[in-house]
């Protein structure tokens, strides 16, 4: 028996990638609207800045020898720069392989060797781990300094190009890379947001190197919606951000759901924020 969705098929453009929407929003009425907001500092990246900075990074990487088909590790915790780097790598035709910011140098080196990475882009707070991992993987350390470089002439992104190589959690074996194409990433962005209620903001708390969170920031760019970014879960800051930005949609892990259900700190904030958001979780323990 075949079970069909009552909502019908979700239309997915066959000839587009998420970069088309980065360009579209960066030069439209949404250009000055926030795309990513740091929940800690309120620092904002607009859609125009997302496009401009991604293109500058494309130019810099291209000048330094990074080419289509190369694998580049993205090693960072959540920050407003993360999607800029991710989309820049996509536009260059590079395969972005996200890694956990909690990795040791050996674990990061393992991913670099398994993915055959040519380079690594790391948050400055994690730079020493990245440098040590690069040495173990025999990738030479280099410094990228690029300003006002011309945007290179590049072919359009093919929907069939592999654009990201996330690694599985390795629960029962060593982590394995999973190839995802430009069409697949756009499809999950559209599918993820297809039945969304319109709203101005979402919360980026799940780690961006997890595919669930990657889906979230792709979906926000596709919809032209701002994403409030938090690098980690800190209870008081989390509640302050939900209240300040009147967040309507939270995608969280089960421990955060338990915190919301049980912690006395939540009761003091509940009346102020309860009207503004609905709770969703990416997974629930089987025993619950």
mmCIF file of C-alpha atoms in Angstrom:
data_model
loop_
_atom_site.group_PDB
_atom_site.id
_atom_site.type_symbol
_atom_site.label_atom_id
_atom_site.label_comp_id
_atom_site.label_asym_id
_atom_site.label_seq_id
_atom_site.Cartn_x
_atom_site.Cartn_y
_atom_site.Cartn_z
ATOM 1 C CA UNK A 1 0.000 0.000 0.000
ATOM 2 C CA UNK A 2 1.259 3.472 -0.891
ATOM 3 C CA UNK A 3 0.600 6.293 1.576
ATOM 4 C CA UNK A 4 0.459 9.769 0.045
ATOM 5 C CA UNK A 5 0.722 13.090 1.843
ATOM 6 C CA UNK A 6 -2.533 15.076 1.980
ATOM 7 C CA UNK A 7 -0.522 18.175 1.048
ATOM 8 C CA UNK A 8 0.636 16.956 -2.361
ATOM 9 C CA UNK A 9 4.102 17.144 -3.853
ATOM 10 C CA UNK A 10 6.460 19.956 -2.876
ATOM 11 C CA UNK A 11 7.651 21.766 -6.027
ATOM 12 C CA UNK A 12 11.472 21.794 -6.200
ATOM 13 C CA UNK A 13 13.125 23.859 -8.981
ATOM 14 C CA UNK A 14 15.316 21.554 -11.057
ATOM 15 C CA UNK A 15 17.769 24.230 -12.183
ATOM 16 C CA UNK A 16 18.422 26.212 -8.996
ATOM 17 C CA UNK A 17 20.603 26.003 -5.895
ATOM 18 C CA UNK A 18 20.487 27.820 -2.565
ATOM 19 C CA UNK A 19 23.018 30.319 -3.976
ATOM 20 C CA UNK A 20 20.337 31.633 -6.343
ATOM 21 C CA UNK A 21 18.367 32.733 -3.280
ATOM 22 C CA UNK A 22 21.463 34.234 -1.631
ATOM 23 C CA UNK A 23 21.871 36.381 -4.767
ATOM 24 C CA UNK A 24 18.157 37.111 -5.076
ATOM 25 C CA UNK A 25 17.687 38.321 -1.501
ATOM 26 C CA UNK A 26 21.036 40.149 -1.453
ATOM 27 C CA UNK A 27 19.969 42.450 -4.263
ATOM 28 C CA UNK A 28 16.228 42.775 -3.621
ATOM 29 C CA UNK A 29 13.926 44.526 -1.170
ATOM 30 C CA UNK A 30 15.328 42.165 1.474
ATOM 31 C CA UNK A 31 18.916 43.386 0.962
ATOM 32 C CA UNK A 32 19.014 45.446 4.159
ATOM 33 C CA UNK A 33 16.973 42.975 6.204
ATOM 34 C CA UNK A 34 18.819 40.831 8.765
ATOM 35 C CA UNK A 35 19.778 37.346 7.624
ATOM 36 C CA UNK A 36 21.733 36.287 10.731
ATOM 37 C CA UNK A 37 21.749 37.864 14.195
ATOM 38 C CA UNK A 38 24.179 36.971 16.979
ATOM 39 C CA UNK A 39 22.074 36.232 20.051
ATOM 40 C CA UNK A 40 24.964 37.199 22.358
ATOM 41 C CA UNK A 41 25.986 40.557 20.857
ATOM 42 C CA UNK A 42 23.111 41.478 18.489
ATOM 43 C CA UNK A 43 25.698 41.762 15.685
ATOM 44 C CA UNK A 44 23.805 41.413 12.407
ATOM 45 C CA UNK A 45 24.592 40.207 8.902
ATOM 46 C CA UNK A 46 22.091 41.489 6.331
ATOM 47 C CA UNK A 47 21.221 39.624 3.149
ATOM 48 C CA UNK A 48 23.299 42.150 1.178
ATOM 49 C CA UNK A 49 26.276 41.574 3.488
ATOM 50 C CA UNK A 50 25.814 37.810 3.227
ATOM 51 C CA UNK A 51 26.117 38.055 -0.559
ATOM 52 C CA UNK A 52 29.005 40.548 -0.563
ATOM 53 C CA UNK A 53 31.094 38.728 2.047
ATOM 54 C CA UNK A 54 30.502 35.325 0.500
ATOM 55 C CA UNK A 55 31.674 36.655 -2.884
ATOM 56 C CA UNK A 56 34.807 38.155 -1.291
ATOM 57 C CA UNK A 57 35.574 34.815 0.321
ATOM 58 C CA UNK A 58 35.028 33.031 -2.998
ATOM 59 C CA UNK A 59 37.532 35.404 -4.624
ATOM 60 C CA UNK A 60 40.083 34.903 -1.857
ATOM 61 C CA UNK A 61 39.831 31.118 -1.866
ATOM 62 C CA UNK A 62 39.992 30.967 -5.665
ATOM 63 C CA UNK A 63 43.104 33.171 -5.693
ATOM 64 C CA UNK A 64 44.726 30.818 -3.197
ATOM 65 C CA UNK A 65 44.210 27.741 -5.333
ATOM 66 C CA UNK A 66 40.964 26.239 -4.015
ATOM 67 C CA UNK A 67 38.987 24.816 -6.936
ATOM 68 C CA UNK A 68 35.755 23.051 -7.803
ATOM 69 C CA UNK A 69 35.674 19.513 -6.435
ATOM 70 C CA UNK A 70 38.117 20.201 -3.596
ATOM 71 C CA UNK A 71 36.994 19.313 -0.072
ATOM 72 C CA UNK A 72 37.333 22.001 2.605
ATOM 73 C CA UNK A 73 36.644 21.348 6.296
ATOM 74 C CA UNK A 74 34.527 23.970 8.084
ATOM 75 C CA UNK A 75 35.513 23.808 11.752
ATOM 76 C CA UNK A 76 33.532 26.186 13.950
ATOM 77 C CA UNK A 77 30.821 26.532 16.538
ATOM 78 C CA UNK A 78 27.680 28.469 15.622
ATOM 79 C CA UNK A 79 28.347 32.074 14.628
ATOM 80 C CA UNK A 80 26.966 34.506 12.044
ATOM 81 C CA UNK A 81 30.003 33.923 9.803
ATOM 82 C CA UNK A 82 29.368 30.176 9.510
ATOM 83 C CA UNK A 83 26.682 30.355 6.771
ATOM 84 C CA UNK A 84 28.765 32.941 4.872
ATOM 85 C CA UNK A 85 31.629 30.446 4.632
ATOM 86 C CA UNK A 86 29.284 27.550 3.839
ATOM 87 C CA UNK A 87 27.577 29.359 0.952
ATOM 88 C CA UNK A 88 30.886 30.728 -0.378
ATOM 89 C CA UNK A 89 32.269 27.206 -0.593
ATOM 90 C CA UNK A 90 29.095 26.104 -2.386
ATOM 91 C CA UNK A 91 29.425 28.904 -4.955
ATOM 92 C CA UNK A 92 33.042 28.041 -5.629
ATOM 93 C CA UNK A 93 32.024 24.451 -6.322
ATOM 94 C CA UNK A 94 33.905 23.251 -3.270
ATOM 95 C CA UNK A 95 32.576 20.399 -1.138
ATOM 96 C CA UNK A 96 32.108 21.711 2.409
ATOM 97 C CA UNK A 97 32.683 19.086 5.103
ATOM 98 C CA UNK A 98 31.488 20.450 8.476
ATOM 99 C CA UNK A 99 33.210 19.186 11.623
ATOM 100 C CA UNK A 100 32.449 19.283 15.323
ATOM 101 C CA UNK A 101 34.043 22.153 17.272
ATOM 102 C CA UNK A 102 34.514 19.646 20.109
ATOM 103 C CA UNK A 103 36.847 17.450 18.079
ATOM 104 C CA UNK A 104 40.365 16.818 19.300
ATOM 105 C CA UNK A 105 43.210 17.342 16.843
ATOM 106 C CA UNK A 106 43.285 13.591 16.187
ATOM 107 C CA UNK A 107 39.534 13.377 15.507
ATOM 108 C CA UNK A 108 39.700 16.380 13.193
ATOM 109 C CA UNK A 109 42.735 14.910 11.446
ATOM 110 C CA UNK A 110 40.795 11.659 10.903
ATOM 111 C CA UNK A 111 37.998 13.566 9.153
ATOM 112 C CA UNK A 112 40.515 15.480 7.045
ATOM 113 C CA UNK A 113 42.141 12.238 5.903
ATOM 114 C CA UNK A 114 38.854 10.397 5.270
ATOM 115 C CA UNK A 115 37.413 13.302 3.272
ATOM 116 C CA UNK A 116 40.728 14.003 1.482
ATOM 117 C CA UNK A 117 40.386 17.647 2.502
ATOM 118 C CA UNK A 118 42.611 20.182 0.779
ATOM 119 C CA UNK A 119 42.140 22.927 3.382
ATOM 120 C CA UNK A 120 40.431 23.804 6.639
ATOM 121 C CA UNK A 121 38.616 26.984 7.651
ATOM 122 C CA UNK A 122 38.470 27.281 11.431
ATOM 123 C CA UNK A 123 37.097 29.722 13.973
ATOM 124 C CA UNK A 124 39.980 31.627 15.543
ATOM 125 C CA UNK A 125 39.067 30.217 18.976
ATOM 126 C CA UNK A 126 39.696 26.720 17.587
ATOM 127 C CA UNK A 127 42.723 27.607 15.480
ATOM 128 C CA UNK A 128 45.301 25.646 17.467
ATOM 129 C CA UNK A 129 43.307 22.421 17.188
ATOM 130 C CA UNK A 130 42.969 23.022 13.445
ATOM 131 C CA UNK A 131 46.697 23.695 13.000
ATOM 132 C CA UNK A 132 47.622 20.552 14.938
ATOM 133 C CA UNK A 133 45.121 18.492 12.938
ATOM 134 C CA UNK A 134 46.452 19.873 9.648
ATOM 135 C CA UNK A 135 49.977 18.848 10.608
ATOM 136 C CA UNK A 136 48.807 15.313 11.419
ATOM 137 C CA UNK A 137 46.983 15.130 8.074
ATOM 138 C CA UNK A 138 50.009 16.567 6.236
ATOM 139 C CA UNK A 139 48.157 19.703 5.109
ATOM 140 C CA UNK A 140 50.484 22.675 5.043
ATOM 141 C CA UNK A 141 49.495 25.660 7.148
ATOM 142 C CA UNK A 142 48.819 28.772 5.095
ATOM 143 C CA UNK A 143 47.412 32.213 5.741
ATOM 144 C CA UNK A 144 44.725 33.753 3.572
ATOM 145 C CA UNK A 145 44.777 37.529 3.256
ATOM 146 C CA UNK A 146 42.527 38.737 0.460
ATOM 147 C CA UNK A 147 40.910 42.136 -0.005
ATOM 148 C CA UNK A 148 39.155 43.665 -3.003
ATOM 149 C CA UNK A 149 39.912 40.702 -5.237
ATOM 150 C CA UNK A 150 37.753 40.376 -8.347
ATOM 151 C CA UNK A 151 34.997 37.793 -8.255
ATOM 152 C CA UNK A 152 36.172 34.972 -10.531
ATOM 153 C CA UNK A 153 34.274 33.869 -13.624
ATOM 154 C CA UNK A 154 32.597 30.674 -12.471
ATOM 155 C CA UNK A 155 30.043 28.385 -14.111
ATOM 156 C CA UNK A 156 26.619 28.083 -12.528
ATOM 157 C CA UNK A 157 26.296 25.515 -9.783
ATOM 158 C CA UNK A 158 24.977 22.291 -11.263
ATOM 159 C CA UNK A 159 22.120 20.740 -9.269
ATOM 160 C CA UNK A 160 24.068 17.480 -9.474
ATOM 161 C CA UNK A 161 27.269 18.889 -7.929
ATOM 162 C CA UNK A 162 28.189 17.545 -4.496
ATOM 163 C CA UNK A 163 28.303 20.615 -2.245
ATOM 164 C CA UNK A 164 28.537 19.227 1.265
ATOM 165 C CA UNK A 165 30.056 16.193 2.973
ATOM 166 C CA UNK A 166 28.726 15.966 6.547
ATOM 167 C CA UNK A 167 29.983 13.087 8.650
ATOM 168 C CA UNK A 168 27.732 10.690 10.543
ATOM 169 C CA UNK A 169 27.985 10.487 14.322
ATOM 170 C CA UNK A 170 29.754 7.137 14.179
ATOM 171 C CA UNK A 171 27.530 5.561 16.850
ATOM 172 C CA UNK A 172 28.400 1.970 15.943
ATOM 173 C CA UNK A 173 31.506 2.520 13.811
ATOM 174 C CA UNK A 174 33.838 5.221 12.600
ATOM 175 C CA UNK A 175 32.082 8.327 11.216
ATOM 176 C CA UNK A 176 31.346 8.209 7.493
ATOM 177 C CA UNK A 177 30.944 11.069 5.040
ATOM 178 C CA UNK A 178 27.595 11.503 3.277
ATOM 179 C CA UNK A 179 27.631 13.239 -0.123
ATOM 180 C CA UNK A 180 24.780 15.716 -0.649
ATOM 181 C CA UNK A 181 24.167 17.574 -3.907
ATOM 182 C CA UNK A 182 23.094 21.170 -4.507
ATOM 183 C CA UNK A 183 19.643 19.924 -5.528
ATOM 184 C CA UNK A 184 19.324 17.867 -2.337
ATOM 185 C CA UNK A 185 20.240 20.855 -0.154
ATOM 186 C CA UNK A 186 17.729 23.116 -1.892
ATOM 187 C CA UNK A 187 15.093 20.386 -1.665
ATOM 188 C CA UNK A 188 15.481 20.039 2.091
ATOM 189 C CA UNK A 189 15.396 23.838 2.486
ATOM 190 C CA UNK A 190 12.111 24.055 0.578
ATOM 191 C CA UNK A 191 10.624 20.939 2.154
ATOM 192 C CA UNK A 192 11.655 22.058 5.645
ATOM 193 C CA UNK A 193 9.868 25.389 5.242
ATOM 194 C CA UNK A 194 6.945 24.346 3.027
ATOM 195 C CA UNK A 195 4.304 24.259 5.766
ATOM 196 C CA UNK A 196 5.923 26.913 7.943
ATOM 197 C CA UNK A 197 3.759 29.644 9.348
ATOM 198 C CA UNK A 198 5.219 32.971 8.137
ATOM 199 C CA UNK A 199 7.332 34.577 10.840
ATOM 200 C CA UNK A 200 10.238 37.015 10.984
ATOM 201 C CA UNK A 201 12.695 34.991 13.084
ATOM 202 C CA UNK A 202 13.951 31.504 13.929
ATOM 203 C CA UNK A 203 16.532 30.269 16.442
ATOM 204 C CA UNK A 204 19.830 28.650 15.448
ATOM 205 C CA UNK A 205 20.847 26.745 18.580
ATOM 206 C CA UNK A 206 21.456 23.235 17.234
ATOM 207 C CA UNK A 207 25.094 22.848 16.129
ATOM 208 C CA UNK A 208 25.453 24.003 12.524
ATOM 209 C CA UNK A 209 27.702 21.058 11.655
ATOM 210 C CA UNK A 210 24.682 18.744 12.230
ATOM 211 C CA UNK A 211 22.568 18.298 9.121
ATOM 212 C CA UNK A 212 19.385 19.314 11.004
ATOM 213 C CA UNK A 213 20.852 22.746 11.728
ATOM 214 C CA UNK A 214 22.290 22.989 8.213
ATOM 215 C CA UNK A 215 18.749 22.443 6.952
ATOM 216 C CA UNK A 216 17.550 25.224 9.239
ATOM 217 C CA UNK A 217 19.873 27.963 8.001
ATOM 218 C CA UNK A 218 19.275 26.895 4.388
ATOM 219 C CA UNK A 219 15.530 27.126 5.001
ATOM 220 C CA UNK A 220 15.842 30.604 6.519
ATOM 221 C CA UNK A 221 17.814 31.898 3.530
ATOM 222 C CA UNK A 222 15.312 30.344 1.122
ATOM 223 C CA UNK A 223 12.405 32.009 2.954
ATOM 224 C CA UNK A 224 14.216 35.327 3.510
ATOM 225 C CA UNK A 225 13.836 34.909 7.266
ATOM 226 C CA UNK A 226 16.332 35.995 9.929
ATOM 227 C CA UNK A 227 18.041 33.385 12.109
ATOM 228 C CA UNK A 228 19.120 34.291 15.647
ATOM 229 C CA UNK A 229 22.363 32.395 16.266
ATOM 230 C CA UNK A 230 23.594 31.029 19.602
ATOM 231 C CA UNK A 231 26.930 29.203 19.918
ATOM 232 C CA UNK A 232 25.811 26.978 22.779
ATOM 233 C CA UNK A 233 22.989 26.399 25.264
ATOM 234 C CA UNK A 234 23.236 28.629 28.325
ATOM 235 C CA UNK A 235 19.876 28.594 30.161
ATOM 236 C CA UNK A 236 19.539 32.246 31.125
ATOM 237 C CA UNK A 237 20.842 33.583 27.811
ATOM 238 C CA UNK A 238 18.594 31.160 25.929
ATOM 239 C CA UNK A 239 15.490 32.449 27.735
ATOM 240 C CA UNK A 240 16.550 36.077 27.303
ATOM 241 C CA UNK A 241 16.965 35.580 23.556
ATOM 242 C CA UNK A 242 13.604 33.812 23.172
ATOM 243 C CA UNK A 243 11.923 36.656 25.054
ATOM 244 C CA UNK A 244 13.827 39.500 23.363
ATOM 245 C CA UNK A 245 13.191 38.319 19.808
ATOM 246 C CA UNK A 246 9.754 36.808 20.501
ATOM 247 C CA UNK A 247 10.830 33.617 18.771
ATOM 248 C CA UNK A 248 7.950 31.591 17.385
ATOM 249 C CA UNK A 249 9.762 28.423 16.366
ATOM 250 C CA UNK A 250 12.405 26.535 18.314
ATOM 251 C CA UNK A 251 14.092 23.384 17.052
ATOM 252 C CA UNK A 252 15.896 21.910 20.021
ATOM 253 C CA UNK A 253 17.435 18.763 21.459
ATOM 254 C CA UNK A 254 15.608 16.713 24.142
ATOM 255 C CA UNK A 255 17.758 18.000 27.070
ATOM 256 C CA UNK A 256 16.640 21.559 26.278
ATOM 257 C CA UNK A 257 13.020 20.390 26.151
ATOM 258 C CA UNK A 258 13.443 18.830 29.596
ATOM 259 C CA UNK A 259 14.919 22.090 30.865
ATOM 260 C CA UNK A 260 11.868 23.980 29.594
ATOM 261 C CA UNK A 261 9.542 21.459 31.215
ATOM 262 C CA UNK A 262 11.232 21.177 34.606
ATOM 263 C CA UNK A 263 13.539 24.047 35.521
ATOM 264 C CA UNK A 264 12.173 26.662 37.969
ATOM 265 C CA UNK A 265 13.938 29.403 36.008
ATOM 266 C CA UNK A 266 11.495 28.817 33.162
ATOM 267 C CA UNK A 267 8.435 29.532 35.301
ATOM 268 C CA UNK A 268 9.653 33.078 35.920
ATOM 269 C CA UNK A 269 9.914 33.746 32.171
ATOM 270 C CA UNK A 270 7.025 31.623 30.947
ATOM 271 C CA UNK A 271 4.259 34.228 31.050
ATOM 272 C CA UNK A 272 6.349 36.634 28.983
ATOM 273 C CA UNK A 273 7.296 34.231 26.193
ATOM 274 C CA UNK A 274 4.628 31.515 26.027
ATOM 275 C CA UNK A 275 2.462 33.375 23.514
ATOM 276 C CA UNK A 276 5.262 33.775 21.037
ATOM 277 C CA UNK A 277 6.578 30.328 20.231
ATOM 278 C CA UNK A 278 5.804 26.670 19.724
ATOM 279 C CA UNK A 279 8.227 23.931 20.696
ATOM 280 C CA UNK A 280 9.631 21.278 18.387
ATOM 281 C CA UNK A 281 12.377 18.751 18.975
ATOM 282 C CA UNK A 282 14.585 16.998 16.457
ATOM 283 C CA UNK A 283 14.249 13.733 18.359
ATOM 284 C CA UNK A 284 12.804 12.255 21.523
ATOM 285 C CA UNK A 285 14.213 9.461 23.678
ATOM 286 C CA UNK A 286 12.493 6.129 22.973
ATOM 287 C CA UNK A 287 11.620 5.726 26.635
ATOM 288 C CA UNK A 288 9.570 8.932 26.733
#
